[in-house]
Amino acid sequence: MSPTWQIVWKDCRRLRWPLVFWAALIAGQFLLGAQILRQVESEPIVLRRTLEMLDGLRLILWVGQVFFGYILVAALVQEDPLSDQRAWWVTRPISGARLLGAKLAALVLCFWVLPLVVMLPWWLNRGYDGREMALASLQLTVAQGGLSLFAFGLATVTTTAASFVVANGVLIFAWICCVTTILVDSPPVAPIVSLTRFCLAILIALGTLVAISVHQFLTRRTLRSWAMLGAGFALTLLVVRFSTADWMGRYSWAGSEPSELAAVSLQVGQVDFLDNGRTAEADESIVNMRIGVRADHVPVGFAFTGGEFQGTLRWPDGMKLERSGWVNTYPGPVAWQLMGAVHAPEEGAGRMQALSRAPSMLVTARLPRSFVEKLRNQTPVWQGHLQLYVFLGEVVAEVPLKAGAQDGRKGHRVQVLSLEHAANGGLLVDTAESEPVLALDLIPGFYSLMGFGASGRVGVQGMFYALCSRDRTKCLPLAEARQLYTLAGTVGLERRKFSFTAEQLADPAHPNWLDDAVIVKVAFRRVGTVNRDVRTDALIESDFSRQQRTAPRRRP
Amino acid sequence: MNIIETINLTRRFGRTEAVHGLALAVPEGSVFALLGPNGAGKSTTIKLLMNLIPPTAGEARVLGVASTALGPRQRAQIGYVAENQALPLWMTVREYLDYCRAFYPSWDRTLEQTMLTRFELPETRTLAKLSRGMLMKVALLSSLAYRPKLLVLDEPFSGLDPLVRDELVRGMLEVSEQGGWTVLISSHDIEEVERLCDWIAVMDEGRLQFAEATEGLLARFRRIEVSLQGGPAELGSPPPGWLGLERTGDLVRVIDSRYQREATERACRERFPTGTVTAQPLTLREISIALARAGRAARKGAAA
C-alpha cells in the first residue's frame, strides 16, 4: 500500500465508528421517509399529526447528520493537525501535498462514497433510474462538498475539536453581527443584486477556504493562514455592502437555450395599470404595471415557468423608469395538453387570474398622483431584456384509481394508499408520492430567503394532477389537500388527499368511468432559459385590465 | 563533514529571543549532546533544525539541505523523538509500527523485532494504555528501525525512571555500535547523556556557550586548588581561562578551562608563590555548570 493510501486507510479506521453512526443518521431518515409514505390513518387530523411527528424526527436526524458530519470532516483533518508542532506527521517523510491528497481521498471516501452507498438502496426503492441517480449524486456532491469545504478549511487552522467549534462560533457570530450592522445602514437594492451579493459572498468564502487549506497544507504557516481568512472575511463584507454586480443583467443572461427553442419569439404588448393607492406622501401613488409577454413558436411540451426581466419604460413626455424583477407564468394549459385532455377543463373560479396564464412582468413604481391618470393616455414604450425559464413537461405517472396501485417514471412515484367514499357520494383519495428534487431544495427556506415564488421550488416546478378516464374524454382537475411535503436524501416526499364531490364525479354519459380512471401527474423539469432583447414601440393597455383595475384606495 | 550546521541562527518570540546567533556544527558520526538549563533554547533550536518553526534570521543546514527546505527524502533519513510528541494513541503497538513502516523503504524488520523483544513492548496493547516509559520506547523504536542517518532526540529521558532510562540508553548504544549514524540529543541534565555522547555543546539563554569533543573537554578542564600559607590578600584579576576564582580561608579554588599541567602550575606559582597546587579532573556536569555560571556572570558584567 502506498504511503498516501496508508494515511487514508488509517483515517478511515480511526473514524470508523463515528462514520457508522453518521451513516445510521442518514439511513434513519430514509426509514422515517419510508414510514411517512406508508402511514395510513383514517382521521385526517391524526394522519397529519403523525406525519408531522415522523417528519420532526427526520428533521432531528437531518440536523444531527449535518452537524455531526461537519465535526467529522474537521476530525479527519485534525487527525494529522497542521497547526500543531507536536503532530506526528510533520517530522516524518510525508509532504504537505501528499497529506492533502490523502485527506481529500479520505474525504471523498467517507463523505461522498459512504453516503452514496447508504442512499443507493433508498434511491432504487424510490424508482430512480441511472440519470436520476447521477443527478442525485451530483446534488450530494454539491451539498456535501460545500459543507465539507467550510469544515475542512477551518480545521486546517485549528488543532482540536474544541478550538474548531469555537472558531466556527466566533466566525459565524462575527459575520452575522457585521452583516446586520452593514445592512441596517445600507441603501435598499434590487432583490437580484442582493442575490448576487449573497452568491458572491459564498464564492469568496469558499475560495478563501480553498486557498487557506492549500496554503496550510503546503506551508503550515498558521498565522498567515488566519490572516488570509481575515482578508477573505473582510472581502465578503465589502461585497455584501458595496457590490452592485447584477448577475441577472451581466452574467445570467447567457443561459442555456435548448435548440428546439431557437425559433421562439417573445413580444411585449399589453400593459395593465393597477393603482394601489397613496403612499405616506400626499401626492404619490404606488402603481403596479403588469406587462404581458407573448411567446410564439413554442414547441409542444415546453412551458415558461418564471423568469427575469430588466428594462426601461419610457413615456412620450420623457419620463423614464428602469426596473428589473421576476416574470410570472403559469404552465397549466401545457399540462392539459400533455395529459391529452380532449378539452382543457375550467379551473376553480378565482384560482388564477387570466392574465397570469401568459408570462407577465410586474413593475412597481411610486408616481405622482397627477401622473397616474396621464398613464392611461400615454402608455409607455418598453425596451429591455427578458429571460424566461424553460421547463419541459412530461407525464410521469398514471396510477389506476385503486388502493395499493402505484406508478412512476424518471424518479417520480405515486401510490394510492386508500380510497374513501363519502356518504354524500364524494370521494377522498389518499396518495403518497416521491420525486427527485434539486440540491438547493435541501437548504430549508432557501427559496423564501431568495425571494422566489410561493411554489418555492425551481427544480420540479409545477406539478399538475388530474383524474382522467383512460380515453381522456373526461378529465377532472384534482382539488388537493397537502398533508405533508418533506425531503429525505434528495427525494421529495409528499402526502396528499384529493377530494371529489359527487357532482364532479357524476357523468350520465359514462356512468362507470371511475372504474377505469387514472390519476395523471405531469411534472415540469427545468431544461434551460430563453433570452431575448425585446423592444416595443408602444404598450397597449389591455381590455381585461380595464375591467380588473382597482379603485384607488385612500389611506386613513 | 558536518551533518548539521547553523549560521547565525536566530529565533524570536515577540520580544523574547529564544535562540540568538547560533553557530553550531554537528560532525557526522558523532553523538552530540546539546545541554543547558530549562529555557536555554535547546528545544527551540531542535524545532528550527527540524523545520517545525521558521527561523527569524540565519540559516540551518541539515543533511546538506536548508532546514526550511527539508523534504520527504531528507526526513526518511532523520529519526525524531521528543518528550511531548503526539502519537496515534488509539493504535496498538503493532498497528503503529506497521503504519510507520509504509513510509520508510529502509525499514529493517529484523531490527524492529530485536528492539521489540529488547524493550519488552506488548504488541497488542494500544499506545494509550502504555506507560510514559513504554511510549518513549515505542517512539524510539519507530525512529530507529529504518536506520536513520541522523537521530534527533529532544529531552528523551525527561521524567523517566532510571531503569527505563538505562534500557533506552542501552538500546541506543546497541544500535549505534552498528555505526553510520549521527545523534543529536538535547537534555537539561548531562548525567542522562554522559555515557552516550562524544561531543558536547552547552547553551544558555539562547546562546551557545561552547561546543567541543568530550575527550578534549575533559582533558582541558581541571579544578585547581591552591593551599595558601600567608599568601597575598587580593586575588586580582584571573588570567584568561580561569573560571570562578574564589578564596575560602587559606584555600583558593578555580576552574581552569585551558589546563596544561606545566603552564597552569607556572601561573599558580606566579600568583601564589607559597601555595601548594593540586589539580583534579572535572565531570561533564561540573564543567557545564561552571561554564554556565561564567557565561551568566560575563553577560551581567557586560550589561552593567
PDB file of C-alpha atoms in Angstrom, chain A residues 1-4 6-7 9-11 13-14 16 79-80 84-95 98 220-221, chain B residues 47 51-54 72 75-76 78 80 84-88 90-91 95-96 98-100 102-104 139 142-143 146:
ATOM      1  CA  MET A   1       0.000   0.000   0.000  1.00  0.00           C
ATOM      2  CA  SER A   2       1.387   3.407  -0.940  1.00  0.00           C
ATOM      3  CA  PRO A   3       2.036   5.920   1.830  1.00  0.00           C
ATOM      4  CA  THR A   4      -0.904   8.049   0.657  1.00  0.00           C
ATOM      5  CA  GLN A   6      -1.775   4.172   4.186  1.00  0.00           C
ATOM      6  CA  ILE A   7      -2.836   7.564   5.559  1.00  0.00           C
ATOM      7  CA  TRP A   9      -6.716   3.759   5.483  1.00  0.00           C
ATOM      8  CA  LYS A  10      -5.520   4.977   8.861  1.00  0.00           C
ATOM      9  CA  ASP A  11      -8.024   7.864   8.857  1.00  0.00           C
ATOM     10  CA  ARG A  13     -10.049   3.162  10.553  1.00  0.00           C
ATOM     11  CA  ARG A  14      -9.742   5.928  13.095  1.00  0.00           C
ATOM     12  CA  ARG A  16     -14.928   4.075  11.543  1.00  0.00           C
ATOM     13  CA  GLU A  79      -6.212  13.556  12.868  1.00  0.00           C
ATOM     14  CA  ASP A  80      -2.955  14.920  11.445  1.00  0.00           C
ATOM     15  CA  ASP A  84       0.470  21.673  15.922  1.00  0.00           C
ATOM     16  CA  GLN A  85       4.265  21.360  16.101  1.00  0.00           C
ATOM     17  CA  ARG A  86       3.860  18.165  18.096  1.00  0.00           C
ATOM     18  CA  ALA A  87       1.993  16.424  15.268  1.00  0.00           C
ATOM     19  CA  TRP A  88       3.379  13.066  14.307  1.00  0.00           C
ATOM     20  CA  TRP A  89       3.451  13.532  10.567  1.00  0.00           C
ATOM     21  CA  VAL A  90       5.495  16.746  10.432  1.00  0.00           C
ATOM     22  CA  THR A  91       8.773  15.002  11.233  1.00  0.00           C
ATOM     23  CA  ARG A  92       8.059  12.004   9.027  1.00  0.00           C
ATOM     24  CA  PRO A  93       8.680  11.666   5.284  1.00  0.00           C
ATOM     25  CA  ILE A  94       5.226  12.969   4.430  1.00  0.00           C
ATOM     26  CA  SER A  95       4.950  16.089   2.328  1.00  0.00           C
ATOM     27  CA  ARG A  98       0.807  14.100  -0.050  1.00  0.00           C
ATOM     28  CA  ARG A 220       1.936  25.100   7.833  1.00  0.00           C
ATOM     29  CA  ARG A 221       2.194  28.844   8.424  1.00  0.00           C
TER      30      ARG A 221
ATOM     31  CA  LYS B  47      12.486  22.741  16.269  1.00  0.00           C
ATOM     32  CA  ASN B  51      11.669  22.989  10.395  1.00  0.00           C
ATOM     33  CA  LEU B  52       8.856  22.813  12.914  1.00  0.00           C
ATOM     34  CA  ILE B  53       9.183  26.574  13.255  1.00  0.00           C
ATOM     35  CA  PRO B  54      10.834  29.008  10.848  1.00  0.00           C
ATOM     36  CA  PRO B  72      10.361  13.687   2.494  1.00  0.00           C
ATOM     37  CA  ARG B  75      13.041  13.143   6.557  1.00  0.00           C
ATOM     38  CA  ALA B  76      13.287   9.493   5.568  1.00  0.00           C
ATOM     39  CA  ILE B  78      16.023  11.520  10.091  1.00  0.00           C
ATOM     40  CA  TYR B  80      12.975  12.343  15.668  1.00  0.00           C
ATOM     41  CA  ASN B  84       5.860  15.763  24.006  1.00  0.00           C
ATOM     42  CA  GLN B  85       5.489  14.323  20.534  1.00  0.00           C
ATOM     43  CA  ALA B  86       1.909  13.367  19.667  1.00  0.00           C
ATOM     44  CA  LEU B  87       1.494   9.700  18.803  1.00  0.00           C
ATOM     45  CA  PRO B  88      -1.646   7.998  17.458  1.00  0.00           C
ATOM     46  CA  TRP B  90      -5.617   4.725  19.509  1.00  0.00           C
ATOM     47  CA  MET B  91      -3.328   2.318  17.634  1.00  0.00           C
ATOM     48  CA  GLU B  95      -0.530  -1.245  14.179  1.00  0.00           C
ATOM     49  CA  TYR B  96       1.657   1.756  14.851  1.00  0.00           C
ATOM     50  CA  ASP B  98       3.017  -1.308  10.598  1.00  0.00           C
ATOM     51  CA  TYR B  99       1.772   2.195   9.853  1.00  0.00           C
ATOM     52  CA  CYS B 100       5.255   3.694  10.218  1.00  0.00           C
ATOM     53  CA  ALA B 102       4.944   2.192   4.951  1.00  0.00           C
ATOM     54  CA  PHE B 103       6.821   5.481   4.927  1.00  0.00           C
ATOM     55  CA  TYR B 104      10.357   4.096   5.103  1.00  0.00           C
ATOM     56  CA  ALA B 139       8.753   6.245  19.769  1.00  0.00           C
ATOM     57  CA  SER B 142       9.792   3.668  15.392  1.00  0.00           C
ATOM     58  CA  SER B 143      12.628   6.140  14.810  1.00  0.00           C
ATOM     59  CA  TYR B 146      14.727   2.423   9.488  1.00  0.00           C
TER      60      TYR B 146
END
